[in-house]
Coordinates of C-alpha atoms in Angstrom, one line a residue:
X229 CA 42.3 355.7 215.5
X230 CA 44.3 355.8 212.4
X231 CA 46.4 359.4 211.5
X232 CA 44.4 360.8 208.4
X233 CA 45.6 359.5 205.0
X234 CA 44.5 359.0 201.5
X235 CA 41.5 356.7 200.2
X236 CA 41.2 354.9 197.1
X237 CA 42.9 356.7 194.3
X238 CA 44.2 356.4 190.1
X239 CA 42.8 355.5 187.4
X240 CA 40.9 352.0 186.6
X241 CA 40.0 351.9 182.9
X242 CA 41.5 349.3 180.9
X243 CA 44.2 350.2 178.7
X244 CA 43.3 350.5 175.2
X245 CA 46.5 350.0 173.0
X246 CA 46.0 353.2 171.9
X247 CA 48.1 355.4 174.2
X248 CA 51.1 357.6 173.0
X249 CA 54.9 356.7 174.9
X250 CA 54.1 359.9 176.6
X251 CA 51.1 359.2 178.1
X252 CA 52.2 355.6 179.3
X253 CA 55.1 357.0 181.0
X254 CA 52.7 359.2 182.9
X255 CA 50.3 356.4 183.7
X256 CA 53.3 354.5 185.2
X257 CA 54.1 357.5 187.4
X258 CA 51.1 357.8 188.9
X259 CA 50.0 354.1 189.7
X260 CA 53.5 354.3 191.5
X261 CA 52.4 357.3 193.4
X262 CA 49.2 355.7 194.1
X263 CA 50.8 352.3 194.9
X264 CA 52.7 354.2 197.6
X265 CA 50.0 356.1 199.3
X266 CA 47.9 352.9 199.4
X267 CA 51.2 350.9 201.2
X268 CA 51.5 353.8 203.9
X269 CA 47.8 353.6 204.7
X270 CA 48.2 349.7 205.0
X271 CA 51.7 350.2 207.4
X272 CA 49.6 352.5 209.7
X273 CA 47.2 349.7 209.6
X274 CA 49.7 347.3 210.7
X275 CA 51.3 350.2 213.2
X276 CA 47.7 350.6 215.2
X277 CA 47.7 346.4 215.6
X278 CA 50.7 346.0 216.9
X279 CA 50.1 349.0 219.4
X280 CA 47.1 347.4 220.7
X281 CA 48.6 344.0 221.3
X282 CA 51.5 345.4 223.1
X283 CA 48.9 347.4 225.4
X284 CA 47.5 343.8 225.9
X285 CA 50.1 341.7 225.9
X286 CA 51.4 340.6 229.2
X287 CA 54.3 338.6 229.8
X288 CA 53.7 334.9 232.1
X289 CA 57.3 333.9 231.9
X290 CA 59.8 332.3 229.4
X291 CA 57.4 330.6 227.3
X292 CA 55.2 333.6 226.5
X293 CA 55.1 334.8 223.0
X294 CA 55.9 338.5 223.0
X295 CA 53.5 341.2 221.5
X296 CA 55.4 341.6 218.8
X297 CA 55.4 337.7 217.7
X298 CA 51.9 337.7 218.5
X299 CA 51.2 340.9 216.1
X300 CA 53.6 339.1 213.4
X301 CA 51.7 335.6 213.7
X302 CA 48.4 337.7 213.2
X303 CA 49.7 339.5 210.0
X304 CA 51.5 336.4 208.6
X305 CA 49.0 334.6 208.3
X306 CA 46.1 337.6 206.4
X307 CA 48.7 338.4 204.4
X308 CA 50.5 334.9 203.9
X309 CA 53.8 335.9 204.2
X310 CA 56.3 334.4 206.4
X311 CA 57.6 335.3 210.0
X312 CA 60.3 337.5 208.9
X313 CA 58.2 339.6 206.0
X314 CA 55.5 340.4 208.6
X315 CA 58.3 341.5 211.3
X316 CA 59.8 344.0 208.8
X317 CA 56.4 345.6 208.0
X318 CA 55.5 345.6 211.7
X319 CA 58.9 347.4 212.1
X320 CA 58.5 349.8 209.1
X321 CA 55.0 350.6 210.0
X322 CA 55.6 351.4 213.7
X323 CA 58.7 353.5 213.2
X324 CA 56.6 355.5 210.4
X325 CA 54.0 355.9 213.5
X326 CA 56.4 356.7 216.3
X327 CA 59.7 358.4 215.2
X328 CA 59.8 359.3 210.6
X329 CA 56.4 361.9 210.6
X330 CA 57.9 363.7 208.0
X331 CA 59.2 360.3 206.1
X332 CA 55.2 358.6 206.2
X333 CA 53.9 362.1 205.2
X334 CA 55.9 362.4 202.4
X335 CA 54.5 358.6 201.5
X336 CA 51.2 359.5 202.1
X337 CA 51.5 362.2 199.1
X338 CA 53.1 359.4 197.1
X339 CA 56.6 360.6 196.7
X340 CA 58.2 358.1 198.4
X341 CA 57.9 354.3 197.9
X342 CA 58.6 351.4 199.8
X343 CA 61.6 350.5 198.9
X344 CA 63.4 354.2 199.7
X345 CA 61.2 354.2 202.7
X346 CA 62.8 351.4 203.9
X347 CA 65.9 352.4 203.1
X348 CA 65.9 355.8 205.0
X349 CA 64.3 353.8 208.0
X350 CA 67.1 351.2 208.5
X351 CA 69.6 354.4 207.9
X352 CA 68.6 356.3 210.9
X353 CA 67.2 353.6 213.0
X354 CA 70.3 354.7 215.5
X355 CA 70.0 358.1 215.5
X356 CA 68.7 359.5 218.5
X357 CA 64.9 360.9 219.3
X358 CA 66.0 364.4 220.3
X359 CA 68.0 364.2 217.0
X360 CA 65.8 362.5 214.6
X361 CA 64.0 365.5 213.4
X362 CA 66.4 367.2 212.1
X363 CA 68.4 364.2 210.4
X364 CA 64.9 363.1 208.6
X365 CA 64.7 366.8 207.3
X366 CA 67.9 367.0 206.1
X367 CA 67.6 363.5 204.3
X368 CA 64.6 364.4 202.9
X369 CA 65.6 368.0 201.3
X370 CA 68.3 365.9 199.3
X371 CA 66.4 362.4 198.9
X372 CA 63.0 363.8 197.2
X373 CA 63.2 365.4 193.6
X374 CA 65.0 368.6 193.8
X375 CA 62.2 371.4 192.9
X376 CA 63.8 372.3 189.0
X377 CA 62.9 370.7 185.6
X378 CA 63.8 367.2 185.5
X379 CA 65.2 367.0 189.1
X380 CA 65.3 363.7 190.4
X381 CA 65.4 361.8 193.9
X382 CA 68.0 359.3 195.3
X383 CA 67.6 355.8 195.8
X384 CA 70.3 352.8 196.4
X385 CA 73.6 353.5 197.5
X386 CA 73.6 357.1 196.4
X387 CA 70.4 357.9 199.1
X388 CA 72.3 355.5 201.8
X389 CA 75.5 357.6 201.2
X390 CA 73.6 360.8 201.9
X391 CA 72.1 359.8 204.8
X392 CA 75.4 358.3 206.4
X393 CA 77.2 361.9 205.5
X394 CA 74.4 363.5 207.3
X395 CA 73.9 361.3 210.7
X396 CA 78.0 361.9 210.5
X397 CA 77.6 364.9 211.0
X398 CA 74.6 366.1 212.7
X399 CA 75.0 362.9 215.1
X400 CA 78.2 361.2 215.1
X401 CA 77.4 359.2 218.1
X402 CA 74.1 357.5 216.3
X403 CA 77.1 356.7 213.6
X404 CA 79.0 354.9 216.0
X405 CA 76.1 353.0 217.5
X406 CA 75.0 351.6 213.7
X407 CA 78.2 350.1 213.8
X408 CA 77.5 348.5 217.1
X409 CA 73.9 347.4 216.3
X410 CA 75.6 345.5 213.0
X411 CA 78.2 344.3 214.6
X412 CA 75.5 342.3 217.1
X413 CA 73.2 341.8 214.4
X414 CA 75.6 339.7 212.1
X415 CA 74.4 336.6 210.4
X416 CA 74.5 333.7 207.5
X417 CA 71.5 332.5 206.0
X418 CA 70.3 330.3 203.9
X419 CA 67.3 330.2 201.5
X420 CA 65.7 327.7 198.9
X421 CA 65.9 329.1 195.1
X422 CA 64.5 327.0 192.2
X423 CA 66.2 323.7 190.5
X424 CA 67.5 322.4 194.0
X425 CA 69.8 325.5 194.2
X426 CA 70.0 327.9 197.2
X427 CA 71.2 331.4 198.1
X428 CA 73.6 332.2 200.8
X429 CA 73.4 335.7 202.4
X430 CA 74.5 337.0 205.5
X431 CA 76.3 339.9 207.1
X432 CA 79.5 340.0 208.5
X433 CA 82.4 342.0 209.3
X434 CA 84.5 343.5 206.3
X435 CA 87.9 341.9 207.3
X436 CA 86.1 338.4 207.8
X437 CA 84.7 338.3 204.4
X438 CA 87.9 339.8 202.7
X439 CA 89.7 336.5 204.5
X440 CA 86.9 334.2 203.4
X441 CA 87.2 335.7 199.8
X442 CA 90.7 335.2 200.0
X443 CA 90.4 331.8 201.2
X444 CA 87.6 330.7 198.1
X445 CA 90.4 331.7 196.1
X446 CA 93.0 330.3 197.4
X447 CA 91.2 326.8 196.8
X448 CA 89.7 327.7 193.5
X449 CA 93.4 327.8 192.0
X450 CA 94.8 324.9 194.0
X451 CA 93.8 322.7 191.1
X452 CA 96.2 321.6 187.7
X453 CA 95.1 323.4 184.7
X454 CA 93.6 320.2 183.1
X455 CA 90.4 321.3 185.4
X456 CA 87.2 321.1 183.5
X457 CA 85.2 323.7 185.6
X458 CA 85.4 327.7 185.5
X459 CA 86.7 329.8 188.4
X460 CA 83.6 330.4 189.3
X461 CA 82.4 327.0 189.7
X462 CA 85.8 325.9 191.3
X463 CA 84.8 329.1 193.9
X464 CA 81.6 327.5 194.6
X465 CA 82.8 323.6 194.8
X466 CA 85.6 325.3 197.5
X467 CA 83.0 326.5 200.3
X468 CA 82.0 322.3 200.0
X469 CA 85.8 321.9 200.4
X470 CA 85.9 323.9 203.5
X471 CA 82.5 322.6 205.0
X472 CA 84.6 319.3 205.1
X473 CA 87.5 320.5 206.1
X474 CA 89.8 319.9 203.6
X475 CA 92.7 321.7 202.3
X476 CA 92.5 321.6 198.9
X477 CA 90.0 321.8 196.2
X478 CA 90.1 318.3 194.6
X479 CA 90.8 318.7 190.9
X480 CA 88.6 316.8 188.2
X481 CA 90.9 316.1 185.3
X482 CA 90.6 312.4 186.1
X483 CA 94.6 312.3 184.9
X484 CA 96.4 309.9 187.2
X485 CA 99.8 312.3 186.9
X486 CA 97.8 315.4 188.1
X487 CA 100.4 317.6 189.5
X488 CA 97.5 318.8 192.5
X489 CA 98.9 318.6 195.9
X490 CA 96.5 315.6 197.2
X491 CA 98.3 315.7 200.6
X492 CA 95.5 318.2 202.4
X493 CA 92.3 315.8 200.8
X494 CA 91.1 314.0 204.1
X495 CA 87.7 315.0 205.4
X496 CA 87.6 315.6 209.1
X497 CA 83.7 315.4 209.1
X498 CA 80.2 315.7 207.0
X499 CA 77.4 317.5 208.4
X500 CA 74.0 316.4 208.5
X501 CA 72.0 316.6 205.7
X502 CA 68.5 314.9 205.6
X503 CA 67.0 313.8 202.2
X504 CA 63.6 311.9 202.3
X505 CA 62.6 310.0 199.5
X506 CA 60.5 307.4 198.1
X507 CA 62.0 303.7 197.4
X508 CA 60.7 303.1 194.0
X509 CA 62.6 307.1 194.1
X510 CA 65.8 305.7 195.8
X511 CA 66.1 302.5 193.6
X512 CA 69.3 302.9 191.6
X513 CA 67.8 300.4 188.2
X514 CA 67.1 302.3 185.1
X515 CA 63.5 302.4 185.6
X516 CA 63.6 304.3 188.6
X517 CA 60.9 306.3 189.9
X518 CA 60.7 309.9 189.3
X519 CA 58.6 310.9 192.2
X520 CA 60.7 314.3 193.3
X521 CA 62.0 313.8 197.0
X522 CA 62.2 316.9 200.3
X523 CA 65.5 318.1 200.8
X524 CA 65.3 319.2 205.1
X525 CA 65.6 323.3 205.3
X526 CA 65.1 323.0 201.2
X527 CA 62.0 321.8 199.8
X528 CA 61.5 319.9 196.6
X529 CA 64.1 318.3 194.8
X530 CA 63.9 316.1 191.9
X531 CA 64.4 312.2 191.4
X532 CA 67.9 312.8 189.7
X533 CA 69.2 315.0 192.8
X534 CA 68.1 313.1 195.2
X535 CA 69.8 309.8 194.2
X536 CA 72.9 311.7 193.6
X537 CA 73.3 313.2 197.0
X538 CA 72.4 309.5 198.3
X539 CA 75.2 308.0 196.5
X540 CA 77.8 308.5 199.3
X541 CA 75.3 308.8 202.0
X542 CA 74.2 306.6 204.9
X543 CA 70.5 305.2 203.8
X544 CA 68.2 304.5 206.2
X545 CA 64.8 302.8 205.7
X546 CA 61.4 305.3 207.1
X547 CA 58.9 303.1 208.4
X548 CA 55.4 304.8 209.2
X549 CA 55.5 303.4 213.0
X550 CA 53.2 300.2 213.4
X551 CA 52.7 301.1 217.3
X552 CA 49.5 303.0 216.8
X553 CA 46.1 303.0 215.7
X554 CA 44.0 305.8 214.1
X555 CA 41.5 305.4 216.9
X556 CA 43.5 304.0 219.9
X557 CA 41.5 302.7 222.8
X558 CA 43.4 303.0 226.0
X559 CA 44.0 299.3 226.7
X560 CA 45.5 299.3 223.0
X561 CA 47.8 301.2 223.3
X562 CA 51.5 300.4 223.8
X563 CA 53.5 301.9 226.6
X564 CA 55.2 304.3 224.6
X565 CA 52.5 306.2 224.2
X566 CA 52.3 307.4 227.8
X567 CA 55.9 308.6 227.9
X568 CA 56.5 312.0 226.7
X569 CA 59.2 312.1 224.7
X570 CA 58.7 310.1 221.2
X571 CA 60.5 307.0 220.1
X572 CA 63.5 307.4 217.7
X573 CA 60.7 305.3 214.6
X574 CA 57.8 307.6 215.6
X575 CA 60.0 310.8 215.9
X576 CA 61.8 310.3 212.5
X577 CA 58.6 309.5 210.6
X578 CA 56.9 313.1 212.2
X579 CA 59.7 315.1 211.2
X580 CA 59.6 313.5 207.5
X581 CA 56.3 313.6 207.2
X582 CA 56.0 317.4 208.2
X583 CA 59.4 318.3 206.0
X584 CA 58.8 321.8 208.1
X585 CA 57.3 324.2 211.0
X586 CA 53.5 322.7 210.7
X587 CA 52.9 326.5 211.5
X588 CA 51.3 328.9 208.6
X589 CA 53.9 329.6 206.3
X590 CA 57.0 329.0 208.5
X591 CA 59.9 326.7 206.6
X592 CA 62.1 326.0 209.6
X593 CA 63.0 322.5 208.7
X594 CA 61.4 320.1 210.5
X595 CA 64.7 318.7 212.3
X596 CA 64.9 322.1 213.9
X597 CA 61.3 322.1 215.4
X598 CA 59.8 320.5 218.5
X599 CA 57.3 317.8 218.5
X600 CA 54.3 319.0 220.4
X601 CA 51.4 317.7 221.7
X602 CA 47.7 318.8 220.6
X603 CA 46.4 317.5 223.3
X604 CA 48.8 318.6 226.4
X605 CA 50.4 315.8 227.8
X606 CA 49.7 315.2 231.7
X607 CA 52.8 314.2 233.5
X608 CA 51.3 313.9 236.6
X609 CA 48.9 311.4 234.9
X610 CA 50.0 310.3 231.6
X611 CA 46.6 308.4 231.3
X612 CA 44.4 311.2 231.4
X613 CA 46.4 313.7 228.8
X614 CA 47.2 313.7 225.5
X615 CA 49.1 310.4 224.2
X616 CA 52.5 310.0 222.4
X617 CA 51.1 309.1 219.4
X618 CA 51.3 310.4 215.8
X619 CA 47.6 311.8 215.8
X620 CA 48.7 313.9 218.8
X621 CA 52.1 315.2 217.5
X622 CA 52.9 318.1 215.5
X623 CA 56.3 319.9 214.8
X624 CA 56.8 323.7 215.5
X625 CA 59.5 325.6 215.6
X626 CA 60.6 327.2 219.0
X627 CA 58.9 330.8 218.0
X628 CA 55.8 329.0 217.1
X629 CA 55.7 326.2 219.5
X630 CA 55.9 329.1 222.0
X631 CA 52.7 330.9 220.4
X632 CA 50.5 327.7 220.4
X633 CA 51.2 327.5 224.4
X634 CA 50.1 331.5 224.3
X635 CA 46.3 331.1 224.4
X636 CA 45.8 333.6 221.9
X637 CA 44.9 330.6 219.1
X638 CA 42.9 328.0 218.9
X639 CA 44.5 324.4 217.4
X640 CA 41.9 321.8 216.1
X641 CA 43.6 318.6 214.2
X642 CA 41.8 317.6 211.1
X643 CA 42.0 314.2 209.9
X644 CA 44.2 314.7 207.0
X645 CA 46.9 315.9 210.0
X646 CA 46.6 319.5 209.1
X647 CA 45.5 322.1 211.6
X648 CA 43.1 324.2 211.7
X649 CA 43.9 327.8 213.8
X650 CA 41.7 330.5 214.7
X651 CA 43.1 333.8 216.1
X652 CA 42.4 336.1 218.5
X653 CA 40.4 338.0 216.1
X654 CA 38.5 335.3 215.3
X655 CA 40.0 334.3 211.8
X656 CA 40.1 330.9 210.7
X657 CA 43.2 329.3 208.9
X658 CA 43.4 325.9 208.1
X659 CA 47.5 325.1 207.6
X660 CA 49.0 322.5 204.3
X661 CA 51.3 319.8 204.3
X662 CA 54.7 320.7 203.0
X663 CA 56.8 317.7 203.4
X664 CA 57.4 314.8 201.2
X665 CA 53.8 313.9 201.2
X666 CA 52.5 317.5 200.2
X667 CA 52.4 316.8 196.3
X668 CA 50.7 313.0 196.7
X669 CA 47.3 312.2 195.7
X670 CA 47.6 309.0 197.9
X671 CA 45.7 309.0 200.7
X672 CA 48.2 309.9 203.6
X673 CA 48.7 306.0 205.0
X674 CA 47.0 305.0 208.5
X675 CA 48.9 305.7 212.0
X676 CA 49.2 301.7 212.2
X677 CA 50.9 301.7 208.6
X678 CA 50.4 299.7 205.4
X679 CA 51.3 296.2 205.6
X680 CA 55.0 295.7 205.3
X681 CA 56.5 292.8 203.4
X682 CA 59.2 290.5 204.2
X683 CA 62.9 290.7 202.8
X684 CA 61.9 287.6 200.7
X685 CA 58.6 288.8 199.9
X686 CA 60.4 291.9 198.7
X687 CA 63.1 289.9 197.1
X688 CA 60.4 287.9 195.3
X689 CA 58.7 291.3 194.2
X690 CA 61.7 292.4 192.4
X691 CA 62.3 289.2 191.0
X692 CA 58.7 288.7 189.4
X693 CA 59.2 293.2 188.2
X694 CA 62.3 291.9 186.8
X695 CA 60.9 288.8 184.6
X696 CA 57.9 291.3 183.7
X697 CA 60.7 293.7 182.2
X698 CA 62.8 290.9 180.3
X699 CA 59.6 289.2 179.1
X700 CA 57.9 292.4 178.1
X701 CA 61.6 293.0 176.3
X702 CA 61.8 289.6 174.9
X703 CA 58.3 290.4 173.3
X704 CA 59.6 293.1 171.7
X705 CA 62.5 291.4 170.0
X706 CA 60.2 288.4 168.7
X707 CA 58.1 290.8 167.1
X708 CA 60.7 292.6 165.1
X709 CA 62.4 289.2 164.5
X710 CA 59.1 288.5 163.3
X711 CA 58.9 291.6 161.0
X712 CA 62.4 290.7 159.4
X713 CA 60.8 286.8 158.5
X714 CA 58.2 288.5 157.1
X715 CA 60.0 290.8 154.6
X716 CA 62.4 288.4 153.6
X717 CA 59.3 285.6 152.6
X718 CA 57.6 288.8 150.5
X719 CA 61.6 289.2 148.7
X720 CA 61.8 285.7 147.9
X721 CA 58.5 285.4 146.4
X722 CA 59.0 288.2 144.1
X723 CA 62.5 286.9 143.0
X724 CA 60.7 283.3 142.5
X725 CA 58.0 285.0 139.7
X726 CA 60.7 286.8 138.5
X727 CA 63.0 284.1 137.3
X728 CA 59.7 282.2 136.3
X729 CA 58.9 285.0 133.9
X730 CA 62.2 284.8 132.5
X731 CA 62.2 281.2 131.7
X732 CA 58.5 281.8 129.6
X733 CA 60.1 284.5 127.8
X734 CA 63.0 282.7 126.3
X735 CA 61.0 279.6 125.6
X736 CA 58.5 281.8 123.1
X737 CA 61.2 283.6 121.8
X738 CA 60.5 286.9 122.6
X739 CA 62.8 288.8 125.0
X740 CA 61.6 290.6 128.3
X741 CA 63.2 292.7 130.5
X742 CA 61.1 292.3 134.2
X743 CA 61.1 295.3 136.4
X744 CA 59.5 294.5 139.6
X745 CA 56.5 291.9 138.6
X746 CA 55.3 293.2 135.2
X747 CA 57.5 292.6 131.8
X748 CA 58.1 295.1 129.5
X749 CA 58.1 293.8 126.3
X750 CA 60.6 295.4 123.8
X751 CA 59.2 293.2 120.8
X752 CA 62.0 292.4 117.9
X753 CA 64.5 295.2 118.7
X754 CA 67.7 293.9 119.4
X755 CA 69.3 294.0 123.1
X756 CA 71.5 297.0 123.5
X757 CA 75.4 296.3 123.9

């Protein structure tokens, strides 16, 4: 059973617009409190899961999820939140359980939140359990407000410091060991932002990133001072420098007496980047499409992007593969489909179909997964298991490709190519599309594909767009020219009655002045000089 804890708590009632500063301020303060005695109740939710699946779980080899991958899968998905999100709550919420009492107790009464819970969790995670105690007391006597008028806690790099001053010197071994454990646990990362950006993060050693600092640098001033971009620009166009292995930053002033050092320009190699588009997307006239295209690892990217990174790419045409049938009999079928591995067409069009893991909420790009079967293939007897064939192929990542062979879900295909899952705990989830054809209201087209035109038909396609364009264009003109005829035939026939009215008025005598087409008569006065 779960440890005792709080129910439901603060206030509901609306706000009224009413309220004095004062009282807001106080309203604030206690939703937080509240906030944070609800969270500790849901990460002793999470801690009591993941204990019984790891009483459960047994491990059947290599290819066996473990209990905590199953747990995370579970909590992913009723939460929808990624792999890693789940695995930090699962983490949090067990060592709350197991090892920080006086750390969740605190919670429970609201004066911790989240965020400083999870800072002093990650702080002592090293220290050791005969230890732990009397670190966590320590930390909280000078991490929670101080007992006086207006004391306040810590949080940030301020609590952090304490704690590290205090495992120092109540346990200088568990010091040591942090070291260790973030030393092994190193990494660089990558992850999407908006506007076809992305973030780098990462950990790694101090003298390695005061070198790669150095280096970012170096490059940013190896350009002439004609350079159009800022340092910090020319910081973030070097790490493209070093990814191809040049020497030098290449400078932009477009002068051809640029006093930059060219010598170190050659690029020893490009890495693979996948960008999957449309072709009216692709297509380089000015009526181009504006369909956004899937960046692999990324997501969406616009029209604009996309045709820039394609300018000094290799292009190669997608085709949806023509060797299979929505339905396939088994005389139909060719004799790829009783091999297990894909063809290179049929494995291309999966992986940029899927843009990702087909898993819920995963966004390990698609060329990173494995294509699985949905129906298991049979390799003793190909003819009796599931086929090679898109219907029957699915990427997953290695994490999740493992937890579909688990048992503990249940995979039904739907017809759009989604997936439905149902957990152990009998929760249904049905998974969405996330590659290039995620945003289309098309129908997604048959396994057997659309019917493809020739290069001449194609040729003749553009030809006949191209004539619509210039005649729709010529239209245009004629109308304006049109326009122009007009106005000019309206001026001449008001000049016409003018001079007409002119000629009557001298022949009786009388003098006119015309303004527009009525005279103004002026009777016997005589013209002004």
């Amino acid at each position: 059973m779960l440890e005792s804890g709080v129910g439901n708590c603060g206030p509901s009632a609306p706000l009224t617009g009413t309220e004095s500063d004062c009282a807001l301020i106080d309203l604030i303060s206690e939703l937080h409190s509240c906030e944070a005695k609800l969270v500790e109740r849901k990460l002793a939710a999470i801690a009591e899961f993941f204990t019984r699946r790891s009483a459960e779980h047994t491990a059947s080899g290599t290819w066996s999820s473990t209990a905590h991958e199953l747990a995370e899968s579970e909590i992913g998905a009723v939460l929808t939140m990624g792999r890693s999100a789940a695995g930090k709550l699962i983490g949090l919420g067990f060592a709350l359980k197991t090892r920080l009492h006086r750390t969740r107790e605190a919670m429970a009464r609201g004066e911790l939140d989240l965020y400083r819970v999870g800072l002093i969790e990650s702080a002592t995670a090293n220290v050791s359990d005969d230890l732990i105690d009397d670190v966590e007391r320590l930390v909280l006597e000078q991490v929670l407000s101080p007992a006086v008028d207006g004391g306040t806690g810590l949080t940030g790099r301020r609590l952090t410091g304490v704690i590290d001053r205090i495992v120092a010197r109540v346990d200088p071994e568990g010091m040591r060991e942090r070291r260790r454990r973030a030393l092994a646990d190193r990494f660089v990362g990558v992850s999407a932002m908006e506007d076809g950006m992305a973030r780098i993060v990462g950990s790694i050693p101090a003298e390695q990133a005061r070198l790669f600092d150095g280096r970012l640098r170096e490059l940013a001033l190896s350009v002439c001072r004609d350079d159009s971009r800022t340092y910090e620009q020319r910081r973030a166009d070097a790490l493209g420098a070093l990814l191809d292995g040049s020497a030098v930053l290449p400078c932009d002033c477009g002068r051809v007496d640029c006093v930059q050092d060219r010598s170190g320009l050659a690029v020893v190699r490009r890495p693979l980047v996948v960008v999957v588009m449309s072709e009216s997307t692709y297509s380089n006239s000015s009526d181009g499409g504006d369909e956004p295209a899937h960046l692999d690892g990324h997501g969406v990217i616009s029209a604009e992007h996309a045709r820039e990174i394609a300018k000094d790419a290799i292009v190669k045409e997608v085709r949806v593969p023509a060797d299979v049938v929505p339905e396939p009999a088994s005389d139909s079928l060719p004799a790829s489909a009783f091999v297990y591995r894909p063809g290179a067409a049929l494995d291309t069009w999966l992986r940029a179909a899927a843009g990702s893991c087909q898993w819920l909420h995963c966004d390990v790009p698609a060329w990173n997964c494995d294509l699985d079967h949905l129906v298991p293939f049979d390799h003793a007897d190909p003819a009796n298991g599931g086929k090679t064939i898109a219907s029957n192929l699915s990427a997953y990542c290695r994490n999740h490709h493992r937890l579909k062979h688990s048992g503990r879900w249940l995979h039904t295909p739907n017809l759009d190519r989604t997936v439905s899952l149902v957990s152990a705990t009998g929760h249904c989830y049905r998974t969405r599309a996330a590659g290039l054809l995620a945003g289309s209201t098309d129908p997604i087209p048959p396994e057997g594909g659309p019917a493809r035109r020739t290069r001449l038909e194609n040729k003749a396609a553009r030809v006949r767009g191209e004539r619509r364009r210039r005649r729709a264009l010529m239209d245009v003109r004629a109308e304006k020219l049109a326009r122009r005829e007009r106005r000019l035939e309206v001026r001449k026939r008001t000049r016409l009655l003018q001079r007409l009215m002119r000629v009557r008025a001298t022949a009786s005598g009388r003098k006119y002045v015309v303004r527009g087409r009525r005279p103004v008569d002026y009777g016997d006065d005589p013209p002004p000089f």
